[in-house]
Each structure stands twice: as C-alpha cells, then as structure tokens.
mmCIF file of C-alpha atoms in Angstrom:
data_model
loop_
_atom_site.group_PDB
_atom_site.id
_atom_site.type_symbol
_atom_site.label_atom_id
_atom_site.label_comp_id
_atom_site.label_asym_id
_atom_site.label_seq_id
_atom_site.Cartn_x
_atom_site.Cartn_y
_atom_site.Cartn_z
ATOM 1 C CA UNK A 115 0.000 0.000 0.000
ATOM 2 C CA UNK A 116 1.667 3.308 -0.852
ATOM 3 C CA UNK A 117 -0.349 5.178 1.883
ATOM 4 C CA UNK A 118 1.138 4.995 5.393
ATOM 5 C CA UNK A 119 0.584 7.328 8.338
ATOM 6 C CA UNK A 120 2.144 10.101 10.044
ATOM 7 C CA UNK A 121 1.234 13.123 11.824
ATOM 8 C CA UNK A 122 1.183 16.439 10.169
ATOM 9 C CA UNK A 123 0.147 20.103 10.362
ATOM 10 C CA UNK A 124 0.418 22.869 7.780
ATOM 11 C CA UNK A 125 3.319 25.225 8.846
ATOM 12 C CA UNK A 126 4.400 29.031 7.462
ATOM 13 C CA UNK A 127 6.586 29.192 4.960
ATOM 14 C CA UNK A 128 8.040 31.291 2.218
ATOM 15 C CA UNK A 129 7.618 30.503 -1.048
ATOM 16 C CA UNK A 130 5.224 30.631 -4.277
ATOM 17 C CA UNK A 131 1.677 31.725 -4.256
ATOM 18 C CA UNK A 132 -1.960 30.899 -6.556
ATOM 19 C CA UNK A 133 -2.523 34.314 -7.569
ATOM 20 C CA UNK A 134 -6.133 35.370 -8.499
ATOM 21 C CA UNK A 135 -9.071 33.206 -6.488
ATOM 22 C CA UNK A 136 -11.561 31.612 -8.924
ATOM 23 C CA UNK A 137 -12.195 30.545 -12.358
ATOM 24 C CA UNK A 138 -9.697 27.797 -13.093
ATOM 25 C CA UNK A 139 -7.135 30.580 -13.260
ATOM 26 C CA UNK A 140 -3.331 28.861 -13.155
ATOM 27 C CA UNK A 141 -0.429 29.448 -11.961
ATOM 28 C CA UNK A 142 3.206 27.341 -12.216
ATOM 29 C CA UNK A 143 5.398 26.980 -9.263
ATOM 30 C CA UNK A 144 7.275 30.223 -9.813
ATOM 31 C CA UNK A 145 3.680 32.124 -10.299
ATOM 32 C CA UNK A 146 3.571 32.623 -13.868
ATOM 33 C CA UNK A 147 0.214 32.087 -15.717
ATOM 34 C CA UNK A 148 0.191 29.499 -17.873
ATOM 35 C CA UNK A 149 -3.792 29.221 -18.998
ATOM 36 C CA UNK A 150 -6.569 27.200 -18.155
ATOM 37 C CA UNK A 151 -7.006 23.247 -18.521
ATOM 38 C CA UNK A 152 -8.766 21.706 -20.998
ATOM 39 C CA UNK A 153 -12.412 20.912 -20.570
ATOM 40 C CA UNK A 154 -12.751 16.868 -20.465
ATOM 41 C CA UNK A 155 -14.713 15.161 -23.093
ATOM 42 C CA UNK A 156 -16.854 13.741 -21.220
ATOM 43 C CA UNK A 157 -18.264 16.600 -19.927
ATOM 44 C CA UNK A 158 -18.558 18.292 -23.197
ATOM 45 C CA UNK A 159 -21.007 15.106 -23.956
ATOM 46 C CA UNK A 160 -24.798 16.250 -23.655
ATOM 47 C CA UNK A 161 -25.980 15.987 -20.145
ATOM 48 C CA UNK A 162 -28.551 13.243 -21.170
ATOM 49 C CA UNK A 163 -25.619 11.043 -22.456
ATOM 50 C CA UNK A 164 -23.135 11.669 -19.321
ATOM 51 C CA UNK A 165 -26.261 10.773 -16.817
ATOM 52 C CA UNK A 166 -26.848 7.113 -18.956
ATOM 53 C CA UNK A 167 -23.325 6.643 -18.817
ATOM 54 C CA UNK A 168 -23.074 7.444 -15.106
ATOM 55 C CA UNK A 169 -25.876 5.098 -14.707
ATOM 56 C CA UNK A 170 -24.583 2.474 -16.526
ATOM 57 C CA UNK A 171 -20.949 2.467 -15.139
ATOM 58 C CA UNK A 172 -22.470 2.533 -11.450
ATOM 59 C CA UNK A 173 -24.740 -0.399 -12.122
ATOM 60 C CA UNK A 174 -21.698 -2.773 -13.514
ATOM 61 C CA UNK A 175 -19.107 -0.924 -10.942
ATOM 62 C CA UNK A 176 -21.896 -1.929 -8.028
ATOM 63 C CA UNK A 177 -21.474 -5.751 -9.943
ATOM 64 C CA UNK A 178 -17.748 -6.179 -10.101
ATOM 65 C CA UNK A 179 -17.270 -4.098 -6.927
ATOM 66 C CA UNK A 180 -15.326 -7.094 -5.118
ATOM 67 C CA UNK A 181 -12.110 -6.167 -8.457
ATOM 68 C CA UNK A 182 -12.076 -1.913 -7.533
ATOM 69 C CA UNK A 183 -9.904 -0.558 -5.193
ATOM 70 C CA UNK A 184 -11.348 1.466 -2.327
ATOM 71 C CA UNK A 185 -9.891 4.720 -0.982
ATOM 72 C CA UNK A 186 -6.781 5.134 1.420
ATOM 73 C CA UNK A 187 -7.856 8.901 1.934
ATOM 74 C CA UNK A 188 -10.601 10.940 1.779
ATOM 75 C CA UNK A 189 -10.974 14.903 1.463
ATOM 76 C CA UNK A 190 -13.637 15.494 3.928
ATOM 77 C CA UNK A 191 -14.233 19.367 3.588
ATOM 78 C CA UNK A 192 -14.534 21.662 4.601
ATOM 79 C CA UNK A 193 -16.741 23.426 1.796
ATOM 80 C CA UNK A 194 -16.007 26.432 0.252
ATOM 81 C CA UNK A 195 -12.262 25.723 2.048
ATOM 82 C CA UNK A 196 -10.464 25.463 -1.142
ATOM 83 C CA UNK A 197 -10.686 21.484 -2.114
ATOM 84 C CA UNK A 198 -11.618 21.345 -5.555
ATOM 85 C CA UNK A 199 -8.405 23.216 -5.705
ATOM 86 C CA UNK A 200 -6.164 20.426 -3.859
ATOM 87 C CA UNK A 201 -8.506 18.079 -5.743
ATOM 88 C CA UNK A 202 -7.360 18.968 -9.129
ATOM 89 C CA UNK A 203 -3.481 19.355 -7.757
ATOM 90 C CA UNK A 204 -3.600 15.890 -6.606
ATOM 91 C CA UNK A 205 -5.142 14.297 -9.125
ATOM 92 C CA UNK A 206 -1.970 15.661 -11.107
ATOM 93 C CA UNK A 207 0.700 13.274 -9.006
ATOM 94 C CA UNK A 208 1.636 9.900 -10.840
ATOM 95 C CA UNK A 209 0.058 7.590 -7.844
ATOM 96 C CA UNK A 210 -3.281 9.045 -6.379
ATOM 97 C CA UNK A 211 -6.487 7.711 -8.139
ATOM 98 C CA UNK A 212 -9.491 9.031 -8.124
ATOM 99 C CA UNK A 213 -13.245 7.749 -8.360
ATOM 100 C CA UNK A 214 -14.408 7.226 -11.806
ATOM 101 C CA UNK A 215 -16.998 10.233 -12.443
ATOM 102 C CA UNK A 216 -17.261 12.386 -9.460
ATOM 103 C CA UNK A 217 -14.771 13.908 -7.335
ATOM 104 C CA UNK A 218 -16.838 13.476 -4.484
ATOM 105 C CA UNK A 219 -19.099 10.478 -4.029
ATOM 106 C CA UNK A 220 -21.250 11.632 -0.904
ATOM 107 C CA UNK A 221 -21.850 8.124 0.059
ATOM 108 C CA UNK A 222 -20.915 8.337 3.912
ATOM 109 C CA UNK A 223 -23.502 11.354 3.940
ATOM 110 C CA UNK A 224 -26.157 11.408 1.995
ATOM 111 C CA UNK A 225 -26.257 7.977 0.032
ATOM 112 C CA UNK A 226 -24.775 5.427 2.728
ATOM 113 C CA UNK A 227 -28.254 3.539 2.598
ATOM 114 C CA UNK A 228 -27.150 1.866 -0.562
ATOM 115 C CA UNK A 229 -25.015 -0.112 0.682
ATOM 116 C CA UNK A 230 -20.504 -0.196 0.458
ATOM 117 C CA UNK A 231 -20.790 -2.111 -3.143
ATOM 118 C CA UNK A 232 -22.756 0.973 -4.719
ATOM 119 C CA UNK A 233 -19.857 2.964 -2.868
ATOM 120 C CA UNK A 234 -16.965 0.402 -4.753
ATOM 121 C CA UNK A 235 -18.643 0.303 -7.937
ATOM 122 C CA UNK A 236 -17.847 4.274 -8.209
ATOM 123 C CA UNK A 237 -13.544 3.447 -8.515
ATOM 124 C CA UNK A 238 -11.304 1.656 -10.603
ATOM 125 C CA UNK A 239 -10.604 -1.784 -11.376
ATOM 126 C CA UNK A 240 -7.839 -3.002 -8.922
ATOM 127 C CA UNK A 241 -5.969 -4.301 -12.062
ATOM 128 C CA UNK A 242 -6.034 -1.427 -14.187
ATOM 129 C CA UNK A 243 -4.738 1.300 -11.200
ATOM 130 C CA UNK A 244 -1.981 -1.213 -10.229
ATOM 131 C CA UNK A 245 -0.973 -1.247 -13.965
ATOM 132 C CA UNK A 246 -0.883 2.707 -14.642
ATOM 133 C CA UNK A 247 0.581 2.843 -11.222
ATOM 134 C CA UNK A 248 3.361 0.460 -11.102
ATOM 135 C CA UNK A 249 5.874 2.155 -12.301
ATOM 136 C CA UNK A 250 4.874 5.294 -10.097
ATOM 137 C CA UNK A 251 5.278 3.407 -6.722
ATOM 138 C CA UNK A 252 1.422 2.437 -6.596
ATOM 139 C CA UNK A 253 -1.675 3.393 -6.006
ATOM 140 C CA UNK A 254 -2.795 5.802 -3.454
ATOM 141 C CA UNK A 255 -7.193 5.999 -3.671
ATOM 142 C CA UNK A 256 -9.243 9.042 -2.287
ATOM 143 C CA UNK A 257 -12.226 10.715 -3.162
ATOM 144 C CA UNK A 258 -13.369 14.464 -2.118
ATOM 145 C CA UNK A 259 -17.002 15.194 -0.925
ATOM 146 C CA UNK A 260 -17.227 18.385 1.485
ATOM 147 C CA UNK A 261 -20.522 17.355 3.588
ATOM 148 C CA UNK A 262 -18.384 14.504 5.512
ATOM 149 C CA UNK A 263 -16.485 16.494 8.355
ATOM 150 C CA UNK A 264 -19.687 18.489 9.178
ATOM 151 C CA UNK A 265 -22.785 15.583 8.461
ATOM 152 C CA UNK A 266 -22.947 14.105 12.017
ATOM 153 C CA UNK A 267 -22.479 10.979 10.868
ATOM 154 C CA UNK A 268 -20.527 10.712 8.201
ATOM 155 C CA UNK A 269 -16.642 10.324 9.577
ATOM 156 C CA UNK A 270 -17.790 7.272 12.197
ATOM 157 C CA UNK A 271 -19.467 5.508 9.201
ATOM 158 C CA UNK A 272 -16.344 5.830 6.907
ATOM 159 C CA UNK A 273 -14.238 4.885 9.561
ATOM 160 C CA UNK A 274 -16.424 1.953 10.378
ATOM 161 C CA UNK A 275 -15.859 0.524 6.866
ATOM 162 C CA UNK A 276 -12.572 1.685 6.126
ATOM 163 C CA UNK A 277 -10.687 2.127 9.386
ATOM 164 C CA UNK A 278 -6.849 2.595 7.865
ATOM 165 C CA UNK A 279 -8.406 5.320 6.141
ATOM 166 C CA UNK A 280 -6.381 8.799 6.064
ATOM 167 C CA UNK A 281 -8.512 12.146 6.557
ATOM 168 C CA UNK A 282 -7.873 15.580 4.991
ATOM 169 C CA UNK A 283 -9.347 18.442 5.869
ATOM 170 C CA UNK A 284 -8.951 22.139 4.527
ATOM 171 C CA UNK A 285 -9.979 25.247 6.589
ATOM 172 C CA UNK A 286 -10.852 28.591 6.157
ATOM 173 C CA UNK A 287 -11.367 31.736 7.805
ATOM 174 C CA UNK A 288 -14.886 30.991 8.940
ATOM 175 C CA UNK A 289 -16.317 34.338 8.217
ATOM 176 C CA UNK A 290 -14.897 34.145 4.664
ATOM 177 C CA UNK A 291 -16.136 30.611 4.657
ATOM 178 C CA UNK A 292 -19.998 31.835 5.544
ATOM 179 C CA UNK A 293 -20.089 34.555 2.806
ATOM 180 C CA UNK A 294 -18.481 31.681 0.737
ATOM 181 C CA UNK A 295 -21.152 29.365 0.917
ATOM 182 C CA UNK A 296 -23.779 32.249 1.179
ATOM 183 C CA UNK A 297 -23.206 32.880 -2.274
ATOM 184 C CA UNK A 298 -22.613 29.962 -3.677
ATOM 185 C CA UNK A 299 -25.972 28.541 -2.534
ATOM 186 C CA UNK A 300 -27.472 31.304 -4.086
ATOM 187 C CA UNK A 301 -25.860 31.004 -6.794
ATOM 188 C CA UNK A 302 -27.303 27.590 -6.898
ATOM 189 C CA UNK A 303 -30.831 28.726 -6.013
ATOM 190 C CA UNK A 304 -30.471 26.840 -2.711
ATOM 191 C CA UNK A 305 -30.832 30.299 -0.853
ATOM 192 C CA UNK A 306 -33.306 33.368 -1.631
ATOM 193 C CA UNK A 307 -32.316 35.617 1.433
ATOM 194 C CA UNK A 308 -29.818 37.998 2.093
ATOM 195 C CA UNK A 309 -26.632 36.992 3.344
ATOM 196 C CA UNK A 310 -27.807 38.995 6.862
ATOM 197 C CA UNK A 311 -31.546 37.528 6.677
ATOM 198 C CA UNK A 312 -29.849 33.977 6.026
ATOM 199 C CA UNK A 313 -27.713 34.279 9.174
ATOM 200 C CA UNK A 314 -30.804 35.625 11.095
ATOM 201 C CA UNK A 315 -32.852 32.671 9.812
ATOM 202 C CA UNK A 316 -30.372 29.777 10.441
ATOM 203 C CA UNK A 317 -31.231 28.747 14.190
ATOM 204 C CA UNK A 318 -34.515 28.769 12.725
ATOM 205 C CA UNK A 319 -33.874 26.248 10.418
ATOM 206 C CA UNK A 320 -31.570 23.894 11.496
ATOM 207 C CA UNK A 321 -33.428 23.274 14.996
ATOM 208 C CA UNK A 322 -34.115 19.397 15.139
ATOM 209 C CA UNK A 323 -32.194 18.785 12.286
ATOM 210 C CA UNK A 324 -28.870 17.028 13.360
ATOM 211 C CA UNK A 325 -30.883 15.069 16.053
ATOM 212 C CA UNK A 326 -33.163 14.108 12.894
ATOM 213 C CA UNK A 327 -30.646 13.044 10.950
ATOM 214 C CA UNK A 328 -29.084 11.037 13.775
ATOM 215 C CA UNK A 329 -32.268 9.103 14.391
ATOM 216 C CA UNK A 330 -33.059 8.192 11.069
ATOM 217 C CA UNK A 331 -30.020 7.735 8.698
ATOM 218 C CA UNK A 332 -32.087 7.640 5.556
ATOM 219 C CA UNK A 333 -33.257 11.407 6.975
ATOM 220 C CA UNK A 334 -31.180 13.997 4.124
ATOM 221 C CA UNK A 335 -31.520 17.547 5.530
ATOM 222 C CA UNK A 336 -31.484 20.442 2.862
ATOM 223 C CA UNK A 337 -31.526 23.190 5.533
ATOM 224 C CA UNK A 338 -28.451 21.081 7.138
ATOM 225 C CA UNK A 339 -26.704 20.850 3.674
ATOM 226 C CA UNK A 340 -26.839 23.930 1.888
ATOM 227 C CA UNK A 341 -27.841 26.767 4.419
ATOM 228 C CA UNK A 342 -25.541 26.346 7.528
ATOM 229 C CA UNK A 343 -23.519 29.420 7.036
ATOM 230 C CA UNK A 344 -22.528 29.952 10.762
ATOM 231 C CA UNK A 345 -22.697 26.521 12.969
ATOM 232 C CA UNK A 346 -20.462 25.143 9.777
ATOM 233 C CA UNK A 347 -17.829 26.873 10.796
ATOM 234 C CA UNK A 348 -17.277 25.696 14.239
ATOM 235 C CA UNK A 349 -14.527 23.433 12.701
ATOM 236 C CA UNK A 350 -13.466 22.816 16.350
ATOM 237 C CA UNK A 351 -16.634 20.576 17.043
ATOM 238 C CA UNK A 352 -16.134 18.818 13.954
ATOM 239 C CA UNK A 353 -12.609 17.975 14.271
ATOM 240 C CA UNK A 354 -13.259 16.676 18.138
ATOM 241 C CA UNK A 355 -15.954 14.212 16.897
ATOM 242 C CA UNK A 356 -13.423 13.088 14.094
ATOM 243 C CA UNK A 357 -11.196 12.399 16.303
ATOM 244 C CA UNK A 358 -13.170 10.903 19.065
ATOM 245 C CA UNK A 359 -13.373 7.655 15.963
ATOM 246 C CA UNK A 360 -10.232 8.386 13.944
ATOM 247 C CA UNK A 361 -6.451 8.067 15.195
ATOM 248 C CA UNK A 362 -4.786 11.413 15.508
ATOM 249 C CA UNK A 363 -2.272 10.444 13.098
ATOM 250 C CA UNK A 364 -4.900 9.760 9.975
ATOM 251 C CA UNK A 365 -5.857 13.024 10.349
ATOM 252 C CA UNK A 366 -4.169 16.160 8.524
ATOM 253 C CA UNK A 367 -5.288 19.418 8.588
ATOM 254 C CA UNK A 368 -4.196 22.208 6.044
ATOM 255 C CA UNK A 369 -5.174 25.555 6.126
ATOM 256 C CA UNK A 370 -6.292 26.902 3.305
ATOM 257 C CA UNK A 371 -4.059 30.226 3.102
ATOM 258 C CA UNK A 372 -1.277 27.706 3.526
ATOM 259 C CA UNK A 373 -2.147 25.983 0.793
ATOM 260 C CA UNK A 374 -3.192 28.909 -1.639
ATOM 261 C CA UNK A 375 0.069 31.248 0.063
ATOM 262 C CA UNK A 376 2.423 28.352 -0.186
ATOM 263 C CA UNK A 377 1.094 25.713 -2.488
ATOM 264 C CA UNK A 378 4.791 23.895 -2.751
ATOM 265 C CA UNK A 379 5.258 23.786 0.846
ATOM 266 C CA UNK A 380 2.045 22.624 1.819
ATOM 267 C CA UNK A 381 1.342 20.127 -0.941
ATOM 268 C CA UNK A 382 5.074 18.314 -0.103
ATOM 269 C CA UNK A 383 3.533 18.527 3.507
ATOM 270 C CA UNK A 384 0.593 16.003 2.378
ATOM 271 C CA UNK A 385 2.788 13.775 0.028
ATOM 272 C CA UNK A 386 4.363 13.398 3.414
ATOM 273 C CA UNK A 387 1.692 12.885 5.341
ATOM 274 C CA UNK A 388 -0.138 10.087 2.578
ATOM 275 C CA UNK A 389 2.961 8.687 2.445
ATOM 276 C CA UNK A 390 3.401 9.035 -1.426
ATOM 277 C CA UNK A 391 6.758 10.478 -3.592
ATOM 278 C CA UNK A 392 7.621 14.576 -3.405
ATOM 279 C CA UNK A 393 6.088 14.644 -6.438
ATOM 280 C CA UNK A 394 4.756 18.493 -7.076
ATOM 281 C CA UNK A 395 2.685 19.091 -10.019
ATOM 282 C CA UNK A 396 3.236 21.355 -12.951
ATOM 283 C CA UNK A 397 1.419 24.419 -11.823
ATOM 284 C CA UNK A 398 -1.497 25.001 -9.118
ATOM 285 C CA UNK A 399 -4.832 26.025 -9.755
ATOM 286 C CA UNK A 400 -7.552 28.144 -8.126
ATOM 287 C CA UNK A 401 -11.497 27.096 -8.667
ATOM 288 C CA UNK A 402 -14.985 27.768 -7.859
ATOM 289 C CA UNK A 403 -14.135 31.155 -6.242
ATOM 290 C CA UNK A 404 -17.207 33.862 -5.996
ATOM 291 C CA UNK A 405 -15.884 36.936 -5.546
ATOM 292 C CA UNK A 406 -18.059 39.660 -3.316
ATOM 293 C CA UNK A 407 -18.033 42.181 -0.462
ATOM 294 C CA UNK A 408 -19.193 41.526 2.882
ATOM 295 C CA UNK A 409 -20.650 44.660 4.766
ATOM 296 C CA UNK A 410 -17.975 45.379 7.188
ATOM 297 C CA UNK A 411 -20.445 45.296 10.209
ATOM 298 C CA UNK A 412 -21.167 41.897 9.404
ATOM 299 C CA UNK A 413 -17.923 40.611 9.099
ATOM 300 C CA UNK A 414 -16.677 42.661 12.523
ATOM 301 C CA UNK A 415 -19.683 40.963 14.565
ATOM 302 C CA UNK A 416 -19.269 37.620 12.554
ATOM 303 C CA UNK A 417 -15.448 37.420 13.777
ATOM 304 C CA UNK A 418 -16.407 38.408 17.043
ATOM 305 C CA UNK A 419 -18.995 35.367 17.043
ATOM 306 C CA UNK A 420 -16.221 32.940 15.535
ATOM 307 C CA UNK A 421 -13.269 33.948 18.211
ATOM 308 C CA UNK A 422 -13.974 31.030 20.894
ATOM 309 C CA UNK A 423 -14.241 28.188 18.293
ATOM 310 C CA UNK A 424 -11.342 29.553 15.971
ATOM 311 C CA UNK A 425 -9.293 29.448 19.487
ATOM 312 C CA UNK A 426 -9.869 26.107 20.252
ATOM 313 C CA UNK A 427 -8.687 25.096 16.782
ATOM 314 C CA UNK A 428 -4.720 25.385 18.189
ATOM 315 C CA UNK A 429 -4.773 21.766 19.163
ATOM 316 C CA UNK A 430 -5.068 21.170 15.193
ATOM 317 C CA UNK A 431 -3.030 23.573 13.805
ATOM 318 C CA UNK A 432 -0.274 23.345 16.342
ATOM 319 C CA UNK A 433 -0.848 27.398 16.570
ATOM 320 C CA UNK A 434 -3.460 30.778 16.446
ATOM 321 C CA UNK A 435 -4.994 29.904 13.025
ATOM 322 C CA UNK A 436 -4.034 32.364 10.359
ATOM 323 C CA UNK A 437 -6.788 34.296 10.159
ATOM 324 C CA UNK A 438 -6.360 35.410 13.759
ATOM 325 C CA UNK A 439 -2.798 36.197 13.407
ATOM 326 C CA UNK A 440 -3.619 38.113 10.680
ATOM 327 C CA UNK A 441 -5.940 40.235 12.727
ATOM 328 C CA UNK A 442 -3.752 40.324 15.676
ATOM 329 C CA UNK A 443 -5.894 38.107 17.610
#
C-alpha cells in the first residue's frame, strides 16, 4: 500500500503563491500564468448522455465491486475551504487515483443507505490502477465530498468501513467561509435571502435537524446541507468528533491560506503525510471562487462570534490559526 501514516500540520513558509481566487485561473510553481485546462470530453457530452453513462458504469461498478480498489484517503471538507483546488493538484501526481466520475461520491452522507458495493462500484478496477501505477510506486485511492467532516455521521461511518483510512481536511477563515457558501448557494438557487436575513434565519432552520438526521439515517436535511452558514464553521466541534473515531495520526489538517500562500510547501507537507513520492505538479490552480463584499459590520460581529471556536482550533493547527494572526488576535 503506498499510503502509510504520520502526523502532520500545515506550517508558514516562504515561497510561491496561486494568484487570483476563482475561475480555473493557473499558476506554475514560480507564479507565472500558464492558462486554463482543458475541458474533459466527457463533460462536453450532452448531459442526457453523461447521466446514462453514469448510470450504466455505477450499475456494472456496483457488480464487479469485489475487483475496484477502495480509498486510502478521503478529502472530507470543509466546503467552500479550497478542495476542488487540492482536488485537481492531486489528481496531477503519478500515484493518487481518483473515483471514476465524481470527485466526491457523498456516500458516507447522503447515500450510505445503498449499501458499500454501490460505494466500490464508483472506482477503478484493482488491475487497471496497479498497472498505470506500477511504475509510479502504486496506487494511493481518495475521493473528495465536502458534507463529511460536518454531516454528524458521516466520519464514524467511513471509519467503520474503512478504518486505515487517512482524513484531509482544509480550513478557512470561517467568516470568509460563511459569505463563501452564502453565495454559492445562491448562486445555486439553494438560498433566496440575504446573506444577513440567512444568518438571522439559520437557528430557525436547522433546529431538530442534526438530532433528525441522527435518528433516522435515511433522513437527508437540505436546511443542514446547503444553508448552515454559521454553525459550519465551528470546525473545532467537527474535528473533536473526528477524532473521538479516527487516530490522531490519519488526520491532517491544512489551512487553506497555507495551501493557496504556499502551495509547494504545503502540498510536499501532504505527500508526506499520505505517504506518497515529493512529487509536485506542474502548476497550481484556483477554482470555484465567488468573488463579493461583505458589509464590514457583518464581518466585525461575525469574527467576534467565531473567536472562541477559531481558538480552540490550536490543538489542530499546532498554533493561532491564520486568520487570527492576521488580525492580531
């Protein structure tokens, strides 16, 4: 197996930077732009074609399931933290494999009631990775679906199943992470209210929820899902119940101005940590950002609101996260 464990935190260093924050916009190692990726054929498909495939490949993946490999790591969030980012950087190095179609399969979350063969059938055939990954040093698995660190159950099922497994989790400022996700469910038409309305309105409508969705695991909450702007950001509470289930040392946490201030540094960091070659790719990427201006009221009262969880994020970071030695907090 090329994955093995240690224990790792992102650290500040000095070095290159992804300019620019959304888009696809790319950068090499020294910072220079270099373009955009190509789009891949199969998404350029019509969407009626790329669903029947999906379909398809998921009904004889679910079949052969027993022949695919299954993941050594997963990227459990947090959203709008900067993984599809760190997604598309690692699916650049010679031994990490991802799942067939999606980057994310949501099956700890929102699908687990189908059962850990549906959950196979959505990654390669065992023979084919070792193949493409022989000469590479082998195969390192993972998938990337954001709900997992903050669904309440979600990181005890995966580690359940998969108990080896390695988790990696990206954080952000949580006020920047709110406004984040505030748009982007908009964007989505997941949200009609104002950013302000929406924060006024969330108590409101996640009340019961978690406890629902503990008591009956087929239970998917939408208010839970896409319009938790504040309680998702208590990354502290998250990262304790992770690690109440999963050894300290599967668990890495990057930060994502580490990763988007220092992309070298922080990437060699999880190579490390995954136990896979110093392999960098060509240039770094930044995607999905939605650029925006808070009002600065909001954002003074929302950091006040954040302070005692973002201080009890040390243990994790091995330090004052970023964002509050940024501010001088």
């Amino acid at each position: 197996m090329a994955c093995t464990s240690t224990t790792s935190a992102c650290s500040r260093r000095t070095g290159g930077s992804i300019s620019g924050h959304g888009g696809g916009g790319t950068v090499s190692r020294q910072g220079e732009h270099v373009g955009t990726a190509p789009t891949p054929l199969r998404t350029r498909a019509p969407a009626r074609v790329r669903v029947a495939g999906r379909r398809l490949a998921t009904q004889v993946g679910t079949a052969t399931a027993g022949l695919r490999v299954r993941p050594d790591f997963v990227l459990a969030g947090a959203q709008r933290c900067g993984t599809t980012s760190l997604f598309r950087a690692l699916m650049a190095h010679p031994q990490v494999v991802r799942p067939s179609f999606h980057k994310g399969v949501n099956y700890f979350d929102v699908n687990y009631e189908r059962g850990p063969a549906w959950y196979g059938g959505h990654f390669p055939l065992r023979s084919a990775v070792s193949v493409r990954t022989a000469r590479a040093g082998g195969p390192c698995v993972f998938e990337a679906s954001g709900y997992y660190l903050y669904h309440p159950l979600a990181i005890e099922r995966l580690v359940r199943e998969l108990p080896q497994v390695k988790v990696v989790v990206m954080l952000r400022d949580p006020v920047e992470r709110a406004f984040s996700a505030w748009k982007h469910e908009s964007a989505r038409g997941f949200e009609t209210e104002s950013f302000e309305r929406a924060l006024e309105l969330e108590p409101e409508r996640l009340a019961g929820e978690e406890e629902r969705i503990r008591s009956d695991p087929a239970y998917q909450s939408f208010a839970h899902r896409h319009q938790s702007y504040l309680h998702r950001g208590h990354y502290a509470d998250q990262l304790d119940r992770a690690s109440a289930v999963l050894p300290r040392e599967q668990l890495h946490v990057i930060e994502s101005a580490d990763f988007f201030g220092e992309p070298e540094g922080t990437f060699l960091e999880l190579t490390d940590f995954l136990g896979i070659s110093r392999t960098l790719p060509p240039h770094f990427d930044r995607y999905n950002a939605r650029p925006g201006d808070m009002d600065p009221a909001t954002r003074l009262r929302l950091g006040e609101y954040f302070a005692p969880h973002d201080a009890r994020l040390e243990a994790y970071l091995r330090g004052v996260p970023s964002w509050r030695d940024a501010a001088g907090a």
